[in-house]
Amino acid sequence: CSSDLIVRTVKVVLYFPDQTGQLVGEERRLTVYEGETVAQAVVKALTERPLDSYADLYPLLPEGFTALNASTEEGICYLNLPGSVAALLPEDAEAQNRMIQGLVDSLCSLEDVTQVQLMLDGEYMLMLGSVPISRPLLPSSAAETA
């Protein structure tokens, strides 16, 4: 089907949690399809299982977690999430933080992204769960050295 045209592949480091909850970077070439932004492709990949060689890792994002759209301006990736993703967050604040940090770290592995501004239904929000998202989020120190 023509809508499945592959536009390009991008190199990205996806961050998945291991059994202890540590975020582990997995280098990957990500396929970006027509009509999809690179950031959306990253979000999609983070809801899926990591590659086989990293079998002890788990999907970072819960099933059903999607991005409505995304744009990158001057190093900031504006990631617009549906408000419904708030219901998919883990209850544990630490797990929420890890999930958002893994998302930010993964997006910041893209060439033109240095920070991530999360939005819900196109609106700036103060919080997503217990994570403050009113201003752009920076990658964790682990990701910066990767």
Short mmCIF file of N, CA and C in Angstrom, two decimals:
data_model
loop_
_atom_site.label_atom_id
_atom_site.label_comp_id
_atom_site.label_asym_id
_atom_site.label_seq_id
_atom_site.Cartn_x
_atom_site.Cartn_y
_atom_site.Cartn_z
N CYS A 1 0.85 -1.19 0.00
CA CYS A 1 0.00 0.00 0.00
C CYS A 1 0.89 1.24 0.00
N SER A 2 0.53 2.23 -0.81
CA SER A 2 1.43 3.35 -1.04
C SER A 2 1.62 4.21 0.20
N SER A 3 0.67 4.15 1.14
CA SER A 3 0.81 5.00 2.32
C SER A 3 1.92 4.47 3.23
N ASP A 4 2.41 3.27 2.96
CA ASP A 4 3.49 2.71 3.78
C ASP A 4 4.87 3.05 3.24
N LEU A 5 4.93 4.02 2.35
CA LEU A 5 6.22 4.39 1.80
C LEU A 5 7.17 4.78 2.92
N ILE A 6 8.34 4.19 2.86
CA ILE A 6 9.34 4.55 3.85
C ILE A 6 9.98 5.85 3.41
N VAL A 7 9.98 6.82 4.28
CA VAL A 7 10.58 8.09 3.93
C VAL A 7 12.08 8.04 4.17
N ARG A 8 12.49 7.54 5.31
CA ARG A 8 13.91 7.49 5.62
C ARG A 8 14.12 6.69 6.89
N THR A 9 15.37 6.41 7.15
CA THR A 9 15.71 5.82 8.43
C THR A 9 16.58 6.81 9.17
N VAL A 10 16.43 6.84 10.48
CA VAL A 10 17.24 7.73 11.30
C VAL A 10 17.94 6.92 12.37
N LYS A 11 19.12 7.37 12.73
CA LYS A 11 19.83 6.73 13.83
C LYS A 11 19.33 7.34 15.13
N VAL A 12 19.05 6.48 16.08
CA VAL A 12 18.49 6.96 17.34
C VAL A 12 18.97 6.02 18.44
N VAL A 13 19.02 6.54 19.65
CA VAL A 13 19.27 5.69 20.80
C VAL A 13 17.97 5.65 21.60
N LEU A 14 17.37 4.47 21.68
CA LEU A 14 16.13 4.32 22.43
C LEU A 14 16.46 3.86 23.84
N TYR A 15 15.83 4.46 24.81
CA TYR A 15 16.10 4.10 26.20
C TYR A 15 14.97 3.25 26.76
N PHE A 16 15.33 2.04 27.18
CA PHE A 16 14.37 1.11 27.75
C PHE A 16 14.79 0.76 29.17
N PRO A 17 13.82 0.52 30.06
CA PRO A 17 14.17 0.13 31.43
C PRO A 17 14.53 -1.36 31.50
N ASP A 18 15.53 -1.66 32.35
CA ASP A 18 15.83 -3.07 32.61
C ASP A 18 15.09 -3.50 33.87
N GLN A 19 15.39 -4.69 34.35
CA GLN A 19 14.63 -5.22 35.49
C GLN A 19 14.77 -4.38 36.74
N THR A 20 15.90 -3.68 36.86
CA THR A 20 16.11 -2.85 38.05
C THR A 20 15.54 -1.45 37.86
N GLY A 21 15.06 -1.17 36.64
CA GLY A 21 14.50 0.16 36.39
C GLY A 21 15.51 1.14 35.83
N GLN A 22 16.75 0.67 35.63
CA GLN A 22 17.75 1.54 35.00
C GLN A 22 17.41 1.71 33.53
N LEU A 23 17.60 2.90 33.00
CA LEU A 23 17.38 3.11 31.57
C LEU A 23 18.64 2.71 30.82
N VAL A 24 18.45 1.87 29.80
CA VAL A 24 19.57 1.37 29.02
C VAL A 24 19.37 1.80 27.57
N GLY A 25 20.40 2.40 27.00
CA GLY A 25 20.29 2.89 25.63
C GLY A 25 20.50 1.77 24.62
N GLU A 26 19.66 1.74 23.61
CA GLU A 26 19.77 0.76 22.53
C GLU A 26 19.88 1.51 21.21
N GLU A 27 21.02 1.39 20.55
CA GLU A 27 21.17 2.08 19.27
C GLU A 27 20.36 1.36 18.23
N ARG A 28 19.70 2.13 17.40
CA ARG A 28 18.84 1.52 16.41
C ARG A 28 18.70 2.45 15.21
N ARG A 29 18.46 1.84 14.07
CA ARG A 29 18.03 2.61 12.90
C ARG A 29 16.53 2.52 12.85
N LEU A 30 15.89 3.65 12.93
CA LEU A 30 14.44 3.68 13.02
C LEU A 30 13.87 4.06 11.66
N THR A 31 12.86 3.33 11.25
CA THR A 31 12.20 3.63 9.98
C THR A 31 11.11 4.66 10.22
N VAL A 32 11.14 5.71 9.44
CA VAL A 32 10.11 6.75 9.56
C VAL A 32 9.26 6.70 8.29
N TYR A 33 7.97 6.51 8.48
CA TYR A 33 7.07 6.38 7.33
C TYR A 33 6.50 7.72 6.91
N GLU A 34 5.93 7.73 5.75
CA GLU A 34 5.32 8.95 5.23
C GLU A 34 4.22 9.41 6.18
N GLY A 35 4.15 10.71 6.40
CA GLY A 35 3.10 11.25 7.26
C GLY A 35 3.38 11.11 8.74
N GLU A 36 4.57 10.63 9.06
CA GLU A 36 4.93 10.41 10.47
C GLU A 36 6.16 11.27 10.75
N THR A 37 6.20 11.91 11.90
CA THR A 37 7.41 12.64 12.25
C THR A 37 8.39 11.67 12.90
N VAL A 38 9.65 12.05 12.90
CA VAL A 38 10.67 11.21 13.54
C VAL A 38 10.31 11.00 15.01
N ALA A 39 9.85 12.06 15.66
CA ALA A 39 9.50 11.95 17.08
C ALA A 39 8.36 10.95 17.28
N GLN A 40 7.38 10.95 16.39
CA GLN A 40 6.30 9.97 16.51
C GLN A 40 6.82 8.55 16.33
N ALA A 41 7.76 8.38 15.42
CA ALA A 41 8.36 7.06 15.21
C ALA A 41 9.10 6.60 16.47
N VAL A 42 9.76 7.55 17.14
CA VAL A 42 10.47 7.22 18.39
C VAL A 42 9.47 6.79 19.45
N VAL A 43 8.38 7.56 19.61
CA VAL A 43 7.36 7.21 20.61
C VAL A 43 6.81 5.82 20.32
N LYS A 44 6.52 5.55 19.04
CA LYS A 44 5.98 4.25 18.67
C LYS A 44 6.96 3.14 19.04
N ALA A 45 8.23 3.35 18.74
CA ALA A 45 9.25 2.33 19.02
C ALA A 45 9.37 2.07 20.51
N LEU A 46 9.15 3.11 21.31
CA LEU A 46 9.30 2.95 22.77
C LEU A 46 8.13 2.18 23.41
N THR A 47 7.04 2.02 22.66
CA THR A 47 5.93 1.21 23.18
C THR A 47 6.12 -0.25 22.82
N GLU A 48 7.09 -0.53 21.97
CA GLU A 48 7.30 -1.90 21.51
C GLU A 48 8.43 -2.55 22.29
N ARG A 49 8.55 -3.86 22.10
CA ARG A 49 9.63 -4.58 22.78
C ARG A 49 10.98 -4.16 22.21
N PRO A 50 11.97 -4.06 23.07
CA PRO A 50 13.33 -3.83 22.57
C PRO A 50 13.77 -5.00 21.69
N LEU A 51 14.83 -4.81 20.95
CA LEU A 51 15.34 -5.86 20.07
C LEU A 51 15.82 -7.06 20.88
N ASP A 52 15.88 -8.23 20.21
CA ASP A 52 16.15 -9.49 20.90
C ASP A 52 17.43 -9.50 21.71
N SER A 53 18.47 -8.87 21.19
CA SER A 53 19.75 -8.94 21.88
C SER A 53 19.69 -8.22 23.23
N TYR A 54 18.61 -7.46 23.42
CA TYR A 54 18.43 -6.79 24.71
C TYR A 54 17.20 -7.38 25.39
N ALA A 55 17.18 -8.68 25.52
CA ALA A 55 15.96 -9.36 25.95
C ALA A 55 15.55 -9.01 27.38
N ASP A 56 16.50 -8.51 28.18
CA ASP A 56 16.14 -8.21 29.57
C ASP A 56 15.60 -6.79 29.73
N LEU A 57 15.28 -6.15 28.61
CA LEU A 57 14.71 -4.81 28.68
C LEU A 57 13.21 -4.88 28.39
N TYR A 58 12.52 -3.85 28.83
CA TYR A 58 11.06 -3.82 28.70
C TYR A 58 10.64 -2.58 27.92
N PRO A 59 9.46 -2.62 27.30
CA PRO A 59 8.99 -1.40 26.63
C PRO A 59 8.96 -0.25 27.63
N LEU A 60 9.38 0.92 27.18
CA LEU A 60 9.39 2.08 28.07
C LEU A 60 7.98 2.62 28.28
N LEU A 61 7.23 2.69 27.18
CA LEU A 61 5.91 3.31 27.22
C LEU A 61 4.82 2.24 27.15
N PRO A 62 3.72 2.46 27.84
CA PRO A 62 2.64 1.47 27.81
C PRO A 62 1.96 1.41 26.45
N GLU A 63 1.37 0.28 26.17
CA GLU A 63 0.63 0.12 24.92
C GLU A 63 -0.44 1.21 24.83
N GLY A 64 -0.62 1.77 23.66
CA GLY A 64 -1.63 2.80 23.51
C GLY A 64 -1.09 4.21 23.70
N PHE A 65 0.16 4.31 24.13
CA PHE A 65 0.79 5.63 24.31
C PHE A 65 1.20 6.12 22.92
N THR A 66 0.65 7.24 22.49
CA THR A 66 0.98 7.75 21.16
C THR A 66 1.25 9.25 21.24
N ALA A 67 1.81 9.77 20.17
CA ALA A 67 2.00 11.21 20.03
C ALA A 67 1.09 11.69 18.91
N LEU A 68 0.37 12.77 19.14
CA LEU A 68 -0.50 13.33 18.11
C LEU A 68 0.33 13.91 16.98
N ASN A 69 1.31 14.71 17.34
CA ASN A 69 2.22 15.27 16.37
C ASN A 69 3.43 15.83 17.09
N ALA A 70 4.38 16.27 16.31
CA ALA A 70 5.61 16.79 16.91
C ALA A 70 6.28 17.72 15.92
N SER A 71 6.96 18.70 16.45
CA SER A 71 7.76 19.57 15.60
C SER A 71 9.00 19.95 16.38
N THR A 72 10.06 20.23 15.65
CA THR A 72 11.30 20.61 16.31
C THR A 72 11.70 22.00 15.83
N GLU A 73 11.92 22.88 16.78
CA GLU A 73 12.36 24.23 16.47
C GLU A 73 13.50 24.61 17.39
N GLU A 74 14.58 25.03 16.78
CA GLU A 74 15.75 25.50 17.53
C GLU A 74 16.15 24.54 18.64
N GLY A 75 16.18 23.26 18.30
CA GLY A 75 16.66 22.26 19.24
C GLY A 75 15.62 21.73 20.20
N ILE A 76 14.44 22.36 20.22
CA ILE A 76 13.40 21.89 21.14
C ILE A 76 12.38 21.07 20.35
N CYS A 77 12.17 19.83 20.79
CA CYS A 77 11.15 19.00 20.18
C CYS A 77 9.85 19.22 20.94
N TYR A 78 8.85 19.76 20.24
CA TYR A 78 7.54 19.96 20.85
C TYR A 78 6.72 18.71 20.58
N LEU A 79 6.54 17.91 21.61
CA LEU A 79 5.84 16.63 21.45
C LEU A 79 4.43 16.77 22.01
N ASN A 80 3.46 16.66 21.13
CA ASN A 80 2.06 16.84 21.52
C ASN A 80 1.43 15.47 21.77
N LEU A 81 1.10 15.22 23.02
CA LEU A 81 0.50 13.94 23.41
C LEU A 81 -1.00 14.11 23.63
N PRO A 82 -1.78 13.06 23.35
CA PRO A 82 -3.20 13.16 23.68
C PRO A 82 -3.36 13.17 25.20
N GLY A 83 -4.33 13.92 25.70
CA GLY A 83 -4.55 14.00 27.14
C GLY A 83 -4.78 12.63 27.77
N SER A 84 -5.24 11.69 26.96
CA SER A 84 -5.54 10.35 27.48
C SER A 84 -4.30 9.59 27.96
N VAL A 85 -3.09 10.04 27.56
CA VAL A 85 -1.90 9.31 28.00
C VAL A 85 -1.71 9.41 29.51
N ALA A 86 -2.28 10.44 30.11
CA ALA A 86 -2.13 10.59 31.57
C ALA A 86 -2.67 9.36 32.29
N ALA A 87 -3.73 8.76 31.74
CA ALA A 87 -4.34 7.58 32.36
C ALA A 87 -3.45 6.35 32.21
N LEU A 88 -2.48 6.40 31.29
CA LEU A 88 -1.62 5.24 31.05
C LEU A 88 -0.36 5.26 31.92
N LEU A 89 -0.16 6.35 32.64
CA LEU A 89 1.06 6.47 33.44
C LEU A 89 1.04 5.46 34.58
N PRO A 90 2.21 4.94 34.94
CA PRO A 90 2.28 4.11 36.14
C PRO A 90 1.92 4.95 37.37
N GLU A 91 1.42 4.30 38.41
CA GLU A 91 1.01 5.06 39.60
C GLU A 91 2.21 5.61 40.36
N ASP A 92 3.29 4.86 40.32
CA ASP A 92 4.48 5.21 41.08
C ASP A 92 5.18 6.43 40.47
N ALA A 93 5.42 7.44 41.29
CA ALA A 93 6.02 8.69 40.80
C ALA A 93 7.40 8.45 40.19
N GLU A 94 8.17 7.56 40.82
CA GLU A 94 9.51 7.28 40.31
C GLU A 94 9.41 6.63 38.92
N ALA A 95 8.45 5.73 38.76
CA ALA A 95 8.25 5.08 37.46
C ALA A 95 7.80 6.08 36.41
N GLN A 96 6.97 7.03 36.82
CA GLN A 96 6.54 8.10 35.89
C GLN A 96 7.74 8.91 35.43
N ASN A 97 8.56 9.29 36.40
CA ASN A 97 9.76 10.07 36.08
C ASN A 97 10.66 9.32 35.10
N ARG A 98 10.83 8.03 35.36
CA ARG A 98 11.70 7.21 34.53
C ARG A 98 11.14 7.13 33.10
N MET A 99 9.83 6.98 33.02
CA MET A 99 9.19 6.86 31.71
C MET A 99 9.38 8.14 30.90
N ILE A 100 9.12 9.29 31.54
CA ILE A 100 9.26 10.57 30.85
C ILE A 100 10.74 10.83 30.51
N GLN A 101 11.63 10.49 31.46
CA GLN A 101 13.06 10.71 31.22
C GLN A 101 13.55 9.85 30.06
N GLY A 102 13.08 8.61 30.00
CA GLY A 102 13.48 7.72 28.91
C GLY A 102 12.99 8.26 27.57
N LEU A 103 11.80 8.82 27.58
CA LEU A 103 11.24 9.42 26.37
C LEU A 103 12.09 10.62 25.94
N VAL A 104 12.40 11.48 26.90
CA VAL A 104 13.22 12.67 26.61
C VAL A 104 14.61 12.26 26.14
N ASP A 105 15.22 11.31 26.84
CA ASP A 105 16.57 10.87 26.46
C ASP A 105 16.57 10.30 25.04
N SER A 106 15.54 9.53 24.72
CA SER A 106 15.46 8.92 23.39
C SER A 106 15.31 10.00 22.32
N LEU A 107 14.43 10.95 22.55
CA LEU A 107 14.22 12.02 21.58
C LEU A 107 15.47 12.90 21.44
N CYS A 108 16.17 13.10 22.55
CA CYS A 108 17.37 13.95 22.52
C CYS A 108 18.55 13.25 21.86
N SER A 109 18.40 11.96 21.54
CA SER A 109 19.47 11.28 20.80
C SER A 109 19.38 11.62 19.31
N LEU A 110 18.28 12.24 18.91
CA LEU A 110 18.15 12.68 17.52
C LEU A 110 19.06 13.89 17.29
N GLU A 111 19.56 14.01 16.07
CA GLU A 111 20.57 15.03 15.78
C GLU A 111 20.15 16.44 16.16
N ASP A 112 18.91 16.80 15.84
CA ASP A 112 18.54 18.21 15.98
C ASP A 112 17.76 18.51 17.25
N VAL A 113 17.74 17.55 18.19
CA VAL A 113 16.96 17.76 19.41
C VAL A 113 17.88 17.83 20.63
N THR A 114 17.75 18.92 21.39
CA THR A 114 18.54 19.04 22.62
C THR A 114 17.65 19.04 23.87
N GLN A 115 16.36 19.34 23.69
CA GLN A 115 15.43 19.28 24.80
C GLN A 115 14.02 19.03 24.27
N VAL A 116 13.14 18.64 25.18
CA VAL A 116 11.80 18.21 24.77
C VAL A 116 10.75 18.97 25.57
N GLN A 117 9.81 19.56 24.85
CA GLN A 117 8.66 20.21 25.50
C GLN A 117 7.44 19.32 25.28
N LEU A 118 6.93 18.76 26.37
CA LEU A 118 5.74 17.92 26.26
C LEU A 118 4.50 18.79 26.36
N MET A 119 3.51 18.45 25.54
CA MET A 119 2.23 19.16 25.58
C MET A 119 1.13 18.11 25.57
N LEU A 120 -0.02 18.47 26.13
CA LEU A 120 -1.16 17.56 26.11
C LEU A 120 -2.28 18.22 25.33
N ASP A 121 -2.74 17.53 24.28
CA ASP A 121 -3.79 18.07 23.41
C ASP A 121 -3.46 19.49 22.96
N GLY A 122 -2.18 19.73 22.66
CA GLY A 122 -1.76 21.02 22.13
C GLY A 122 -1.62 22.11 23.18
N GLU A 123 -1.81 21.77 24.44
CA GLU A 123 -1.74 22.79 25.51
C GLU A 123 -0.47 22.58 26.34
N TYR A 124 0.08 23.69 26.79
CA TYR A 124 1.15 23.60 27.79
C TYR A 124 0.51 23.22 29.11
N MET A 125 1.07 22.23 29.78
CA MET A 125 0.53 21.80 31.07
C MET A 125 1.62 21.93 32.12
N LEU A 126 1.19 22.05 33.37
CA LEU A 126 2.16 22.11 34.45
C LEU A 126 2.74 20.74 34.74
N MET A 127 1.86 19.72 34.73
CA MET A 127 2.29 18.39 35.15
C MET A 127 1.77 17.32 34.20
N LEU A 128 2.52 16.25 34.09
CA LEU A 128 2.01 15.01 33.51
C LEU A 128 2.21 13.98 34.60
N GLY A 129 1.10 13.57 35.24
CA GLY A 129 1.23 12.77 36.45
C GLY A 129 1.94 13.60 37.50
N SER A 130 3.06 13.08 38.00
CA SER A 130 3.80 13.84 39.02
C SER A 130 5.03 14.52 38.41
N VAL A 131 5.13 14.49 37.09
CA VAL A 131 6.30 15.05 36.43
C VAL A 131 6.01 16.46 35.93
N PRO A 132 6.80 17.45 36.36
CA PRO A 132 6.57 18.81 35.87
C PRO A 132 6.96 18.91 34.39
N ILE A 133 6.04 19.39 33.56
CA ILE A 133 6.33 19.48 32.13
C ILE A 133 6.07 20.89 31.59
N SER A 134 6.07 21.89 32.47
CA SER A 134 5.74 23.24 32.02
C SER A 134 6.85 23.86 31.17
N ARG A 135 8.05 23.36 31.30
CA ARG A 135 9.15 23.89 30.50
C ARG A 135 9.90 22.73 29.85
N PRO A 136 10.73 23.03 28.86
CA PRO A 136 11.42 21.95 28.15
C PRO A 136 12.25 21.08 29.10
N LEU A 137 12.22 19.78 28.83
CA LEU A 137 12.96 18.82 29.66
C LEU A 137 14.29 18.50 29.00
N LEU A 138 15.31 18.37 29.82
CA LEU A 138 16.65 18.09 29.33
C LEU A 138 16.95 16.61 29.47
N PRO A 139 17.84 16.10 28.61
CA PRO A 139 18.23 14.70 28.76
C PRO A 139 18.96 14.47 30.08
N SER A 140 18.90 13.26 30.59
CA SER A 140 19.63 12.95 31.82
C SER A 140 21.13 12.94 31.52
N SER A 141 21.91 13.03 32.55
CA SER A 141 23.36 13.10 32.35
C SER A 141 23.87 11.84 31.65
N ALA A 142 23.22 10.71 31.90
CA ALA A 142 23.65 9.46 31.26
C ALA A 142 23.51 9.56 29.75
N ALA A 143 22.41 10.19 29.31
CA ALA A 143 22.15 10.28 27.88
C ALA A 143 23.11 11.25 27.20
N GLU A 144 23.50 12.29 27.91
CA GLU A 144 24.36 13.29 27.30
C GLU A 144 25.72 12.71 26.97
N THR A 145 26.15 11.75 27.76
CA THR A 145 27.47 11.18 27.52
C THR A 145 27.42 10.06 26.51
N ALA A 146 26.20 9.58 26.19
CA ALA A 146 26.08 8.43 25.28
C ALA A 146 26.53 8.79 23.87
#
